[in-house]
Amino acid sequence: MIQISTPAAIGFIITTVLTVFFLYKATKSIKTLIIIALWMIVTTILAFKGFYSNTKEYPPHFIFLIAPGVLFAVITGIGKSLSKDRISTLLKWFTILHIIRIPVELVLFCLYKNGVIPHLMTFEGYNFDIISGITAPIIYYFIFIKKTLDYKYLLGWNIICLILLINIVTIAVLSAPTPFQKLAFNHPNVGVTYFPYVWLPAVIVPVVLYSHIISIRQLLKSIK
């Protein structure tokens, strides 16, 4: 088990809970909330048993950490249809949700300092995802409060932030100690295979991905 500062672990747990809270406020789906809670319990148990940190088995156990949530986010996000009266509320919550990407990046930096993820996964390396978190309250303010920008800007922002998300997820996967590893052989990405950091690929990434898919789909419909 890796040893990371307690404040970092507590901060990450709070960040995960806040992410799920924003998701619930946007969707009002108790069913989704229950599914996520159960998934968090399962990943926690498997993390403590060392399932995800086992790099000797095939297929790589790391795949079972990130793939289920991402597939669920893509499938449900593409197939989701919403009534017009819910779109505005959903877009508001799914925009402000992205502030959680700031503490996530700070935790990743902490994991790097502890030697359990590579430098390239931090904002000092090739991870620019913190930009999404910093700009989230700004775009929220000008679109939903001041209303000086229209939905075209929100669409463009979501697309850019989705690209930034795909960038760091790709780096994280290629840095993990699996047969598919292409990066960071000296300092592989092992930190996210331990509790509570397993919730980053298992919960936070899928929720953020889901929010972008839903937002982009609804914005494309609204702008037409």
Backbone as a ProteinNet text record, in pm:
[ID]
protein_1_A
[PRIMARY]
MIQISTPAAIGFIITTVLTVFFLYKATKSIKTLIIIALWMIVTTILAFKGFYSNTKEYPPHFIFLIAPGVLFAVITGIGKSLSKDRISTLLKWFTILHIIRIPVELVLFCLYKNGVIPHLMTFEGYNFDIISGITAPIIYYFIFIKKTLDYKYLLGWNIICLILLINIVTIAVLSAPTPFQKLAFNHPNVGVTYFPYVWLPAVIVPVVLYSHIISIRQLLKSIK
[TERTIARY]
84.3	0	88	60.2	139.2	104.8	202.5	182.8	179	59.1	40.8	-15	11.4	-34.7	-185.3	-224.1	-366	-450.7	-406	-485.8	-513.3	-415.7	-434.9	-541.6	-537.9	-636.7	-776.2	-785.6	-915	-967.5	-877.9	-916.9	-968.2	-905	-948.5	-1084.3	-1105.9	-1235.5	-1345.5	-1319.8	-1417.3	-1442.8	-1336.7	-1349.9	-1436.5	-1418.6	-1498.9	-1645.7	-1671.1	-1808.6	-1872	-1796	-1846.1	-1878.6	-1797.8	-1822.6	-1955.2	-1977.8	-2102.6	-2220.8	-2200.5	-2306	-2348	-2250.4	-2279.7	-2354.8	-2312.6	-2380.1	-2526.2	-2551	-2689.2	-2771.6	-2712.9	-2785	-2821.1	-2737.6	-2762.9	-2866.8	-2859.7	-2945.2	-3067.2	-3057.9	-3165	-3197.8	-3096.2	-3117.4	-3069	-3162.6	-3129.4	-3065.6	-3114.8	-3062.4	-2913.5	-2874.6	-2733.7	-2651.9	-2707.3	-2639.6	-2611.8	-2709.4	-2694.3	-2588.3	-2591.2	-2493.2	-2351.6	-2333.5	-2200.8	-2155.6	-2246.7	-2212.6	-2167.8	-2239.1	-2202.9	-2068.1	-2045.8	-1919.9	-1803	-1825.9	-1722.5	-1686.9	-1787.2	-1763.5	-1683.4	-1722.5	-1653.3	-1507.5	-1482.7	-1344.9	-1261.1	-1324.1	-1251.8	-1207	-1298.1	-1265.4	-1154	-1167	-1066	-931.1	-934.7	-809.5	-738	-811.8	-751.8	-700	-760.3	-714.7	-595.3	-558.8	-444.6	-474.5	-603	-641.9	-587.8	-605.2	-566.5	-414.9	-345.5	-200	-127	-200.1	-141.7	-112.9	14.9	53.8	95.9	81.5	130.4	23.4	-101.7	-210.9	-245	-308.4	-355.5	-499.8	-592.7	-567.8	-532.2	-464.5	-420.7	-538.5	-522.6	-630.7	-661.5	-566.1	-587.4	-704.1	-722.7	-832.5	-967.1	-977.8	-1104	-1131.2	-1031	-1048.1	-1109.5	-1066.1	-1111.7	-1218.1	-1212.2	-1301.9	-1450.8	-1492.8	-1637.3	-1703	-1640.6	-1698.5	-1702.5	-1594.6	-1588.2	-1692.3	-1703.3	-1803	-1944.8	-1969.6	-2100.9	-2132.1	-2031.6	-2049.6	-2080.3	-2006.7	-2025.4	-2161.4	-2193.4	-2318.8	-2440.5	-2441.5	-2556	-2559.2	-2441.7	-2436.2	-2488.9	-2453.4	-2498.8	-2647.9	-2696.8	-2837	-2932.3	-2880.8	-2964.7	-3042.6	-3172.8	-3255.8	-3319.2	-3323	-3372.2	-3484	-3571.7	-3677.7	-3619	-3680.3	-3628.2	-3620.6	-3714	-3715.8	-3602.8	-3534.5	-3424.5	-3288	-3282.7	-3153.6	-3075.4	-3141.9	-3072.7	-3010.3	-3087.9	-3036.6	-2920.9	-2935.5	-2830	-2701	-2711.1	-2591.6	-2522.5	-2601.5	-2543.7	-2459.8	-2519.9	-2449.8	-2333.5	-2350	-2241.8	-2128.6	-2152.8	-2044.9	-1966	-2035.9	-1967.6	-1901.9	-1949	-1889.1	-1738.3	-1693.8	-1555.2	-1455.6	-1504.4	-1411	-1337.7	-1393.9	-1329.5	-1197.8	-1176.6	-1053.3	-932.4	-957.8	-847.8	-791.7	-874.4	-819	-766.1	-825.3	-774.3	-629.8	-603.8	-467.3	-370.1	-417.1	-330.9	-297.2	-393.5	-370	-273.4	-290	-198	-55	-41.7	91.6	149.5	63.5	105.5	149.8	75.1	111.5	245.4	268.3	397.2	511.1	490	592.4	624.1	527.5	548.9	601	624.1	687.1	600.2	466.4	378	304.5	325.6	281.3	392.3	399.3	505.8	481.3	588.6	582.7	492.3	490.9	413.1	262.6	218.9	76.5	34.6	126	95.9	86.3	41.3	30.5	167.6	273.1	408.9	457	386.1	422.5	332.8	259.4	174.2	25	-6.4	-146	-195.3	-278.1	-328.4	-472.7	-516.5	-656.9	-696	-599.7	-630.5	-692.1	-664.4	-723.2	-875	-926.5	-1071.5	-1129.7	-1061.9	-1110.2	-1105	-998.4	-982.1	-1084.3	-1111	-1202.3	-1349.8	-1379.2	-1518.7	-1601.6	-1556.9	-1637.9	-1645.6	-1544.1	-1544.3	-1650.3	-1649.9	-1748.4	-1888.8	-1901.1	-2031.2	-2083.4	-1995.6	-2035.3	-2084.6	-2010.1	-2045.6	-2162.1	-2191	-2301.4	-2429.6	-2420.3	-2541.5	-2577.2	-2481.7	-2510.1	-2516.3	-2406.6	-2405.7	-2481.3	-2479	-2544.7	-2495.9	-2365.6	-2304.6	-2248.2	-2241.2	-2196.2	-2308.2	-2316.6	-2421.7	-2367.5	-2454.1	-2420.1	-2309.1	-2281	-2173	-2039.5	-2021.5	-1898.1	-1891.5	-2005.4	-2010.2	-1980.1	-2029.7	-2002.2	-1852.8	-1794.1	-1651.4	-1567.2	-1607.5	-1535.8	-1544.1	-1661.6	-1678.8	-1594.1	-1586.8	-1507.2	-1359.2	-1311.6	-1170.6	-1140.3	-1229.2	-1208.1	-1216	-1298.2	-1305.2	-1173.2	-1115.2	-985.2	-878.1	-882	-785.5	-802.7	-927.8	-955.4	-901	-927.7	-879.1	-726.2	-664.7	-518.5	-461.3	-511.4	-455.3	-493.2	-612	-650.5	-559.1	-528.7	-438.5	-300.3	-249.7	-118.6	-119.5	-227.8	-237.9	-238.3	-312.9	-320.8	-187.3	-123.4	4.7	119.6	94.3	196.9	178.9	66.8	38.5	122.8	165.2	249.8	170.2	138.2	64.6	140.5	98.4	164.3	153.2	62	41.2	119.9	202.6	276	373.8	366.4	454	530.6	491	550.1	591.9	679	716	754.1	848.7	889.8	964.3	1032.4	1105.4	1013.9	905.4	809.4	668	624.5	492.6	377.3	262	139.6	81.9	119.6	67.1	-18	-6.6	-76.3	-227.2	-285	-431.4	-486.2	-400.7	-448.8	-471.5	-449.3	-467.7	-581.7	-643.9	-750.6	-691.3	-759.2	-887.4	-872.1	-747.2	-718.4	-773.6	-817	-883.9	-1010.3	-1066.3	-1189.1	-1166.5	-1040.9	-1014.9	-1049.7	-988.3	-1026.6	-1162.1	-1203.4	-1326.8	-1452.1	-1440.8	-1559.3	-1547.2	-1443.6	-1433.9	-1419.8	-1329.5	-1311.3	-1440.2	-1509.2	-1635.5	-1741.9	-1751.5	-1850.8	-1818.6	-1692.6	-1651.2	-1675.5	-1640.5	-1664.3	-1812.8	-1893.4	-2038.7	-2094.4	-2046.3	-2095.1	-2063.8	-1946.4	-1910.1	-1996.1	-2016.4	-2096	-2238.1	-2300.4	-2437.1	-2443.7	-2351.9	-2353	-2335	-2239.1	-2213.3	-2332.9	-2394.1	-2512.8	-2626.8	-2653	-2763.8	-2733.5	-2609.3	-2572.8	-2581.7	-2543.9	-2554.7	-2701.4	-2789.5	-2932.3	-2987.8	-2939.5	-2989.4	-2943.5	-2821.1	-2763.5	-2820.5	-2866	-2922.1	-3042.3
-119.5	0	124.7	218.8	340.5	430.7	512.3	603.7	747.3	805.5	944.5	1021.3	1150.3	1230	1216.4	1211.5	1198.4	1312.4	1438.8	1548	1528.1	1474.6	1450.3	1345.1	1239.2	1131.9	1182	1257.2	1312.4	1409.6	1493.7	1589.3	1520.6	1407.9	1335.9	1269.6	1215.8	1156.1	1261.3	1379.1	1489.7	1529	1533.9	1569.3	1468.4	1340.9	1236	1249.8	1270.7	1287.6	1410.6	1518	1640.2	1616	1536.5	1502.4	1429.4	1331.5	1254.6	1344.2	1436.7	1530.9	1617.3	1671	1753	1671.2	1546.2	1459.4	1440.6	1417.2	1398.6	1526	1641.3	1768.1	1792.6	1744.6	1762.5	1665.3	1540.5	1436.2	1402.4	1426.1	1388.8	1239.2	1158.6	1015.8	937.4	885.1	802.5	671.5	619.9	494.5	506.9	615.5	638.3	651.6	719.5	739	605	516.6	384.4	302.8	307.8	233.9	281.1	412.2	467.6	427.9	435.5	398.9	253.5	165.2	23.8	2	73.5	63	112.8	218.9	270.5	168.6	98.5	-5.1	-121.1	-162.6	-274.2	-238.6	-119.9	-80.7	-62.7	-18.7	-3.5	-139.3	-235.6	-370.3	-432.7	-420.8	-477.5	-408.4	-276.8	-203.6	-252.1	-271.5	-320.3	-463.1	-539.2	-676.7	-681.8	-563.7	-558.1	-602.8	-610.6	-659.4	-569.6	-439.1	-347.6	-329.2	-348.1	-330.3	-455.8	-562.1	-685.5	-668.5	-665.9	-641.8	-770.2	-883.7	-1008.8	-1087	-1051.6	-1125.7	-1067	-1148.8	-1102.5	-1150	-1060.5	-921	-836.1	-723.4	-637.2	-593.7	-603.2	-565.9	-416.9	-337.2	-192.9	-162.5	-247.7	-228.9	-235.9	-324.2	-340.1	-224.1	-139	-21.3	94.5	113.4	229.6	197.4	79.6	47.1	45.1	-18	-23.9	112.6	203.6	336.8	416.2	407.6	481.7	428.7	296.5	236.8	275.3	272.1	310.5	456	542.4	685	709.7	642	660.4	606.9	485.1	421.7	498.5	532.1	604.9	749.1	808.5	947.3	963.4	869.5	875.6	847.2	756.5	716.7	800.2	892.8	971.7	1078.1	1088.7	1195.5	1272.6	1404	1489.7	1580	1615.6	1711.5	1852.1	1941.8	2077.5	2154.2	2128.1	2203.4	2163.2	2052.7	2007.1	2046.1	2086.6	2110.8	2222.5	2334.2	2448.5	2413.2	2346.7	2306.1	2209.6	2113.6	2015.3	2082.1	2173.2	2240.7	2323.2	2385.1	2464.7	2377.5	2266.2	2178.6	2107.5	2069.6	2000.6	2094.8	2224.8	2321.3	2344.9	2370.5	2397.9	2272.6	2155.5	2029.7	2025.5	2088.7	2076	2149.1	2221	2280.4	2171.7	2052	1942.5	1902.2	1945.9	1909.6	1984.1	2089.8	2159.6	2074.6	2033.2	1947.4	1814.5	1761.9	1637.4	1656.2	1766.9	1792.7	1813.4	1873.7	1892.6	1757.8	1667.3	1533.6	1456.7	1469	1402.7	1452.5	1581	1637	1578.3	1561.3	1500.4	1355.8	1282.3	1143.8	1138.5	1235.4	1242.2	1266.4	1357.4	1387.8	1265	1175.2	1051.6	938.5	968.5	873.7	762.2	782.2	673.1	702.3	819.5	847.4	927.3	925.2	998.1	1148.6	1222.7	1368.6	1414	1339.2	1381.4	1377.4	1314.4	1312.8	1432.5	1524.2	1641.7	1766.8	1876.8	2002.7	2060.8	2005.5	2045.5	1967.6	1858.5	1776.1	1802.3	1696.8	1710.8	1701	1722.3	1720.9	1864.6	1908	2046	2053.4	1946.3	1936.9	2039.8	2093.1	2193.3	2319	2339.8	2454.5	2444	2323.4	2302	2345.6	2309.1	2346.1	2494.3	2558.6	2703.1	2782.5	2738.9	2814	2782.3	2673.8	2634.5	2744.4	2803.2	2909.2	3035	3057.5	3175	3160	3044.6	3020.9	3014.9	2959.5	2954.5	3095.8	3182.3	3319.4	3394.7	3389.2	3469	3411.4	3282.3	3221.8	3215.6	3178	3155.5	3268.6	3353.7	3464.5	3596.7	3635.5	3760.4	3745	3625	3592.2	3678.7	3704.8	3782.3	3692.1	3561.7	3465.3	3366.4	3319.6	3224	3081.5	2986.9	2845.1	2799.6	2876.4	2837.5	2834.9	2928.4	2933.1	2816.3	2780.7	2667.1	2537.3	2526.4	2409.3	2398.9	2510.2	2511.1	2476.6	2531.2	2504.2	2356.5	2296.3	2154.6	2067.3	2102.5	2024.1	2030.2	2151.3	2167.7	2089.4	2100.1	2030	1878.7	1832.6	1689.3	1641.1	1720.9	1686.6	1679.3	1773.6	1773.3	1649.1	1607.4	1486.1	1363	1353.2	1239.5	1234.6	1351.6	1359.3	1295.9	1334.7	1283.1	1137.1	1096.9	956	868.6	914.9	841.2	828	938.7	936.7	840.2	845.4	759.6	612.3	578	438	391	474.3	436.3	437.6	496	499.9	389.5	319.6	212.8	89.6	15.8	-102.9	-221.2	-215	-320.3	-355.2	-458.7	-491	-378.5	-284.3	-174.3	-49.7	-57.4	60.2	110.7	241.5	305.4	423.1	465.2	584.2	555.5	640.6	644.7	508.3	442.5	310.8	318.9	431.6	447.6	481.2	553.6	590.9	567.2	442.6	411.3	462	464.1	509	394.8	390.1	286.9	347.7	478.4	543.3	528.3	529	523.4	381.9	287.6	150.8	124.6	228.3	215.7	305.6	264.2	343.7	468.2	585.4	610.9	654.1	651.9	709.4	626.2	501.7	420.9	490.1	577.2	646.1	748.2	783.2	876.8	812.9	698.3	635.7	566.1	521.7	443.8	529.3	649.2	732.1	871.8	944.9	1085	1098.1	1021.6	1030.2	996	885.4	856.3	964.8	1022.5	1128.1	1251.4	1290	1406	1378.9	1259.5	1221.8	1225.8	1168.4	1167.1	1308.8	1397.5	1535.5	1604.2	1576.1	1636.4	1580.4	1449.4	1386.9	1441.8	1444.1	1494.8	1641.9	1721.9	1865.9	1894.6	1828	1852	1811.9	1698.4	1653.5	1753.9	1800.1	1892.4	2029.9	2074.5	2203.2	2200.9	2090.2	2079.2	2088.7	2029.3	2036.8	2178.7	2244.4	2378.4	2484.7	2466.5	2566.6	2556.1	2437.9	2418.1	2509.3
0	0	0	-86.8	-92.2	24.9	65.9	177.8	124.2	119.2	76.8	196.3	201.9	315.3	334.9	461.5	495	439	447.8	389.4	240.6	166.3	23.3	0.9	80.9	68.2	103.9	213	254.5	150	99.4	-3.9	-128.6	-163	-282.3	-260	-141.8	-110.3	-119.6	-63.8	-70.2	-215.3	-294.5	-436.8	-510.3	-480.1	-544.2	-505.4	-376.9	-328.8	-394.1	-406.4	-469.9	-616.6	-684	-824.2	-839.8	-754.2	-758.3	-722.8	-629.2	-590.7	-709.7	-781.4	-899.4	-1005	-1021.2	-1117.1	-1079.1	-951.4	-906	-924.4	-894.1	-910.1	-1056.5	-1146	-1289.4	-1341.3	-1295.9	-1352.8	-1268.5	-1136.7	-1042.5	-1052	-1082.1	-1100.1	-978	-900.9	-785.9	-832.6	-944.4	-999.6	-1029.2	-1094.2	-1126.1	-998.9	-900.7	-772.6	-704.9	-708.6	-646.8	-720.5	-854	-934.6	-902.8	-894.7	-865.2	-725.2	-628.1	-490.1	-482.2	-550.6	-551.6	-620.3	-728.8	-802.3	-717.6	-640.1	-550.6	-443.1	-393.8	-293.3	-352.5	-472.4	-539.4	-566.2	-621.7	-653.5	-527.8	-420.6	-293.5	-240.4	-241.8	-194.6	-278.2	-409.8	-499.9	-483.3	-457.1	-436.3	-311.3	-202.7	-78.8	-92.5	-179.9	-203.8	-299.6	-355.9	-445.9	-587.7	-622	-754.2	-865.4	-852	-959.5	-969.3	-858.3	-859.3	-906.4	-935.1	-986.7	-1135.6	-1170.2	-1309.6	-1382	-1314	-1372.5	-1448.2	-1425	-1488.4	-1625.5	-1707	-1838.4	-1858	-1901.1	-1936.8	-1815.4	-1837.7	-1727.4	-1640.3	-1509.8	-1419.3	-1423.6	-1469.1	-1481	-1574.9	-1674	-1769.9	-1698.7	-1601.3	-1528.6	-1433.6	-1416	-1331.6	-1409	-1532.4	-1608.2	-1713.1	-1772.9	-1884	-1847.2	-1736.8	-1706.7	-1696.3	-1623.3	-1605.7	-1734.8	-1811.5	-1938.1	-2036.3	-2046.5	-2136.6	-2094	-1963.4	-1910.6	-1943.8	-1929.1	-1957.7	-2105.4	-2192.3	-2336.9	-2381.6	-2339.4	-2383.3	-2333.1	-2204.1	-2148.3	-2197.3	-2216.5	-2262.8	-2403.5	-2490.8	-2629.7	-2639.8	-2557.8	-2567	-2484.5	-2404.5	-2314.3	-2390.3	-2361.9	-2418.2	-2304	-2318.2	-2210.9	-2259.7	-2167.3	-2199.6	-2200.2	-2275.5	-2291.4	-2159.5	-2069.1	-1944.9	-1849.9	-1877.7	-1792.8	-1846.5	-1972.5	-2036.9	-1969.7	-1939.8	-1880.7	-1746.6	-1660	-1528.7	-1542	-1632.4	-1654.8	-1700.5	-1795.6	-1846.7	-1738.9	-1651.8	-1542.7	-1450	-1404.7	-1310.9	-1376.7	-1503.9	-1573.1	-1612.9	-1606.5	-1630.5	-1502.6	-1393.9	-1267.2	-1211	-1252.2	-1207.7	-1231.9	-1338.7	-1380.8	-1290.8	-1189.6	-1093.7	-1015.6	-1011.2	-938	-1004.3	-1127.4	-1195.8	-1138.5	-1061.3	-994.4	-880.4	-781.8	-676.3	-728.4	-833.8	-892.5	-938.8	-1003.8	-1051.7	-937.2	-829.5	-712.3	-648.5	-645.7	-591.7	-682.1	-812.5	-905.1	-883.9	-858.1	-833.3	-704.5	-604.8	-478.7	-501.1	-583.8	-615.9	-688.9	-776.8	-846.8	-747.7	-653.5	-554.1	-468.7	-456.7	-382	-470.6	-598.1	-688.3	-741	-739	-781.9	-913.1	-969	-1105.9	-1173.1	-1304.6	-1373.8	-1379.1	-1398.7	-1407.5	-1521.5	-1630.5	-1747.7	-1722.9	-1611.8	-1577.4	-1492.7	-1466.4	-1384.9	-1471.2	-1409.3	-1483.7	-1517.2	-1457.6	-1494.8	-1617.1	-1647.6	-1761.7	-1880	-1922.7	-2041	-2007.8	-1882.2	-1838.7	-1823.7	-1917.5	-1915.9	-1867.1	-1801.9	-1762.2	-1657.6	-1585.6	-1484.3	-1546.8	-1676	-1747.1	-1746.4	-1759.4	-1757.8	-1623.8	-1514.9	-1382.6	-1356.6	-1401.2	-1379.9	-1460.1	-1581.7	-1669	-1644.2	-1572.9	-1549.8	-1483.4	-1370.6	-1309.7	-1395.6	-1478.7	-1566.8	-1675.2	-1741.9	-1847.9	-1789.4	-1668.9	-1601.2	-1575.2	-1528.2	-1494.8	-1617.4	-1726.2	-1843.8	-1923.9	-1908.3	-1983.5	-1902.3	-1775.5	-1696.9	-1600.5	-1565.6	-1474	-1549.6	-1611.5	-1690.2	-1822	-1876.9	-2003.7	-2119	-2118.9	-2227	-2337	-2310.1	-2409.9	-2437.5	-2561.6	-2593.5	-2588.1	-2621.4	-2608.2	-2703	-2807.9	-2898.1	-2824.5	-2732.9	-2655.1	-2557.6	-2500.4	-2409.3	-2483.5	-2605.3	-2687.8	-2717.3	-2760.6	-2791.4	-2669.5	-2554.4	-2429.7	-2393.4	-2407.9	-2377.4	-2468.5	-2593.8	-2688.5	-2652	-2619.8	-2581.6	-2454.4	-2355.5	-2228.3	-2245.4	-2338	-2367	-2426.5	-2513.3	-2572.8	-2464.3	-2370.7	-2260.2	-2173.1	-2153.5	-2075.8	-2147.6	-2276.2	-2354.9	-2352.7	-2356.2	-2353.3	-2226.6	-2109.4	-1984.8	-1963.1	-2005.1	-1991	-2077.5	-2197.1	-2285.9	-2224.1	-2168.7	-2103.4	-1985.1	-1905.5	-1787.3	-1825.7	-1929.2	-1973.4	-2029	-2109.6	-2170.1	-2069.7	-1951.6	-1847.1	-1743.3	-1750.5	-1654.3	-1687.3	-1585.5	-1608.5	-1662.3	-1788.4	-1857.9	-1985.8	-2057.6	-2185	-2287.5	-2262.9	-2357.4	-2319	-2215.8	-2168.8	-2274.7	-2299.5	-2396.9	-2337.4	-2215.9	-2154.8	-2010.2	-1958.7	-1816.3	-1759.1	-1822.3	-1773.8	-1640.3	-1616.4	-1490.6	-1373	-1401.7	-1297.7	-1350.5	-1356.2	-1413.5	-1328	-1387.9	-1321.4	-1238.1	-1110.7	-1020.4	-908	-887.7	-777.5	-781	-902.1	-913	-897.8	-866.2	-842.1	-693.7	-611.8	-467.2	-419.4	-308	-246.7	-181.1	-191.8	-258.8	-404.6	-453.8	-585.1	-699.8	-667.8	-770.8	-820.4	-738.1	-777.6	-888.7	-914.1	-1024.7	-1158.8	-1195.5	-1322.8	-1317.8	-1199.4	-1187.8	-1179.1	-1120	-1096.7	-1157.7	-1120.2	-1163	-1314	-1373.2	-1519.5	-1594.5	-1560.4	-1629.6	-1611	-1491.1	-1467.7	-1551	-1553.4	-1633.6	-1781.8	-1826.5	-1966.4	-1998.6	-1910.9	-1929.5	-1939.3	-1854.1	-1854.7	-1987.1	-2042.5	-2171.3	-2284.7	-2285.3	-2391.5	-2391.8	-2273.7	-2262.3	-2301.4	-2248.5	-2275.7	-2423.9	-2487	-2628.2	-2712.7	-2681.2	-2756.6	-2744.3	-2623.1	-2602.5	-2663	-2655.9	-2713.8	-2865.9	-2926.2	-3071.5	-3116	-3036.8	-3066.3	-3046.3	-2941.1	-2908.1	-3007.7	-3060.3	-3150.1	-3290.1	-3328.9	-3463.7	-3487.8
[MASK]
++++++++++++++++++++++++++++++++++++++++++++++++++++++++++++++++++++++++++++++++++++++++++++++++++++++++++++++++++++++++++++++++++++++++++++++++++++++++++++++++++++++++++++++++++++++++++++++++++++++++++++++++++++++++++++++++

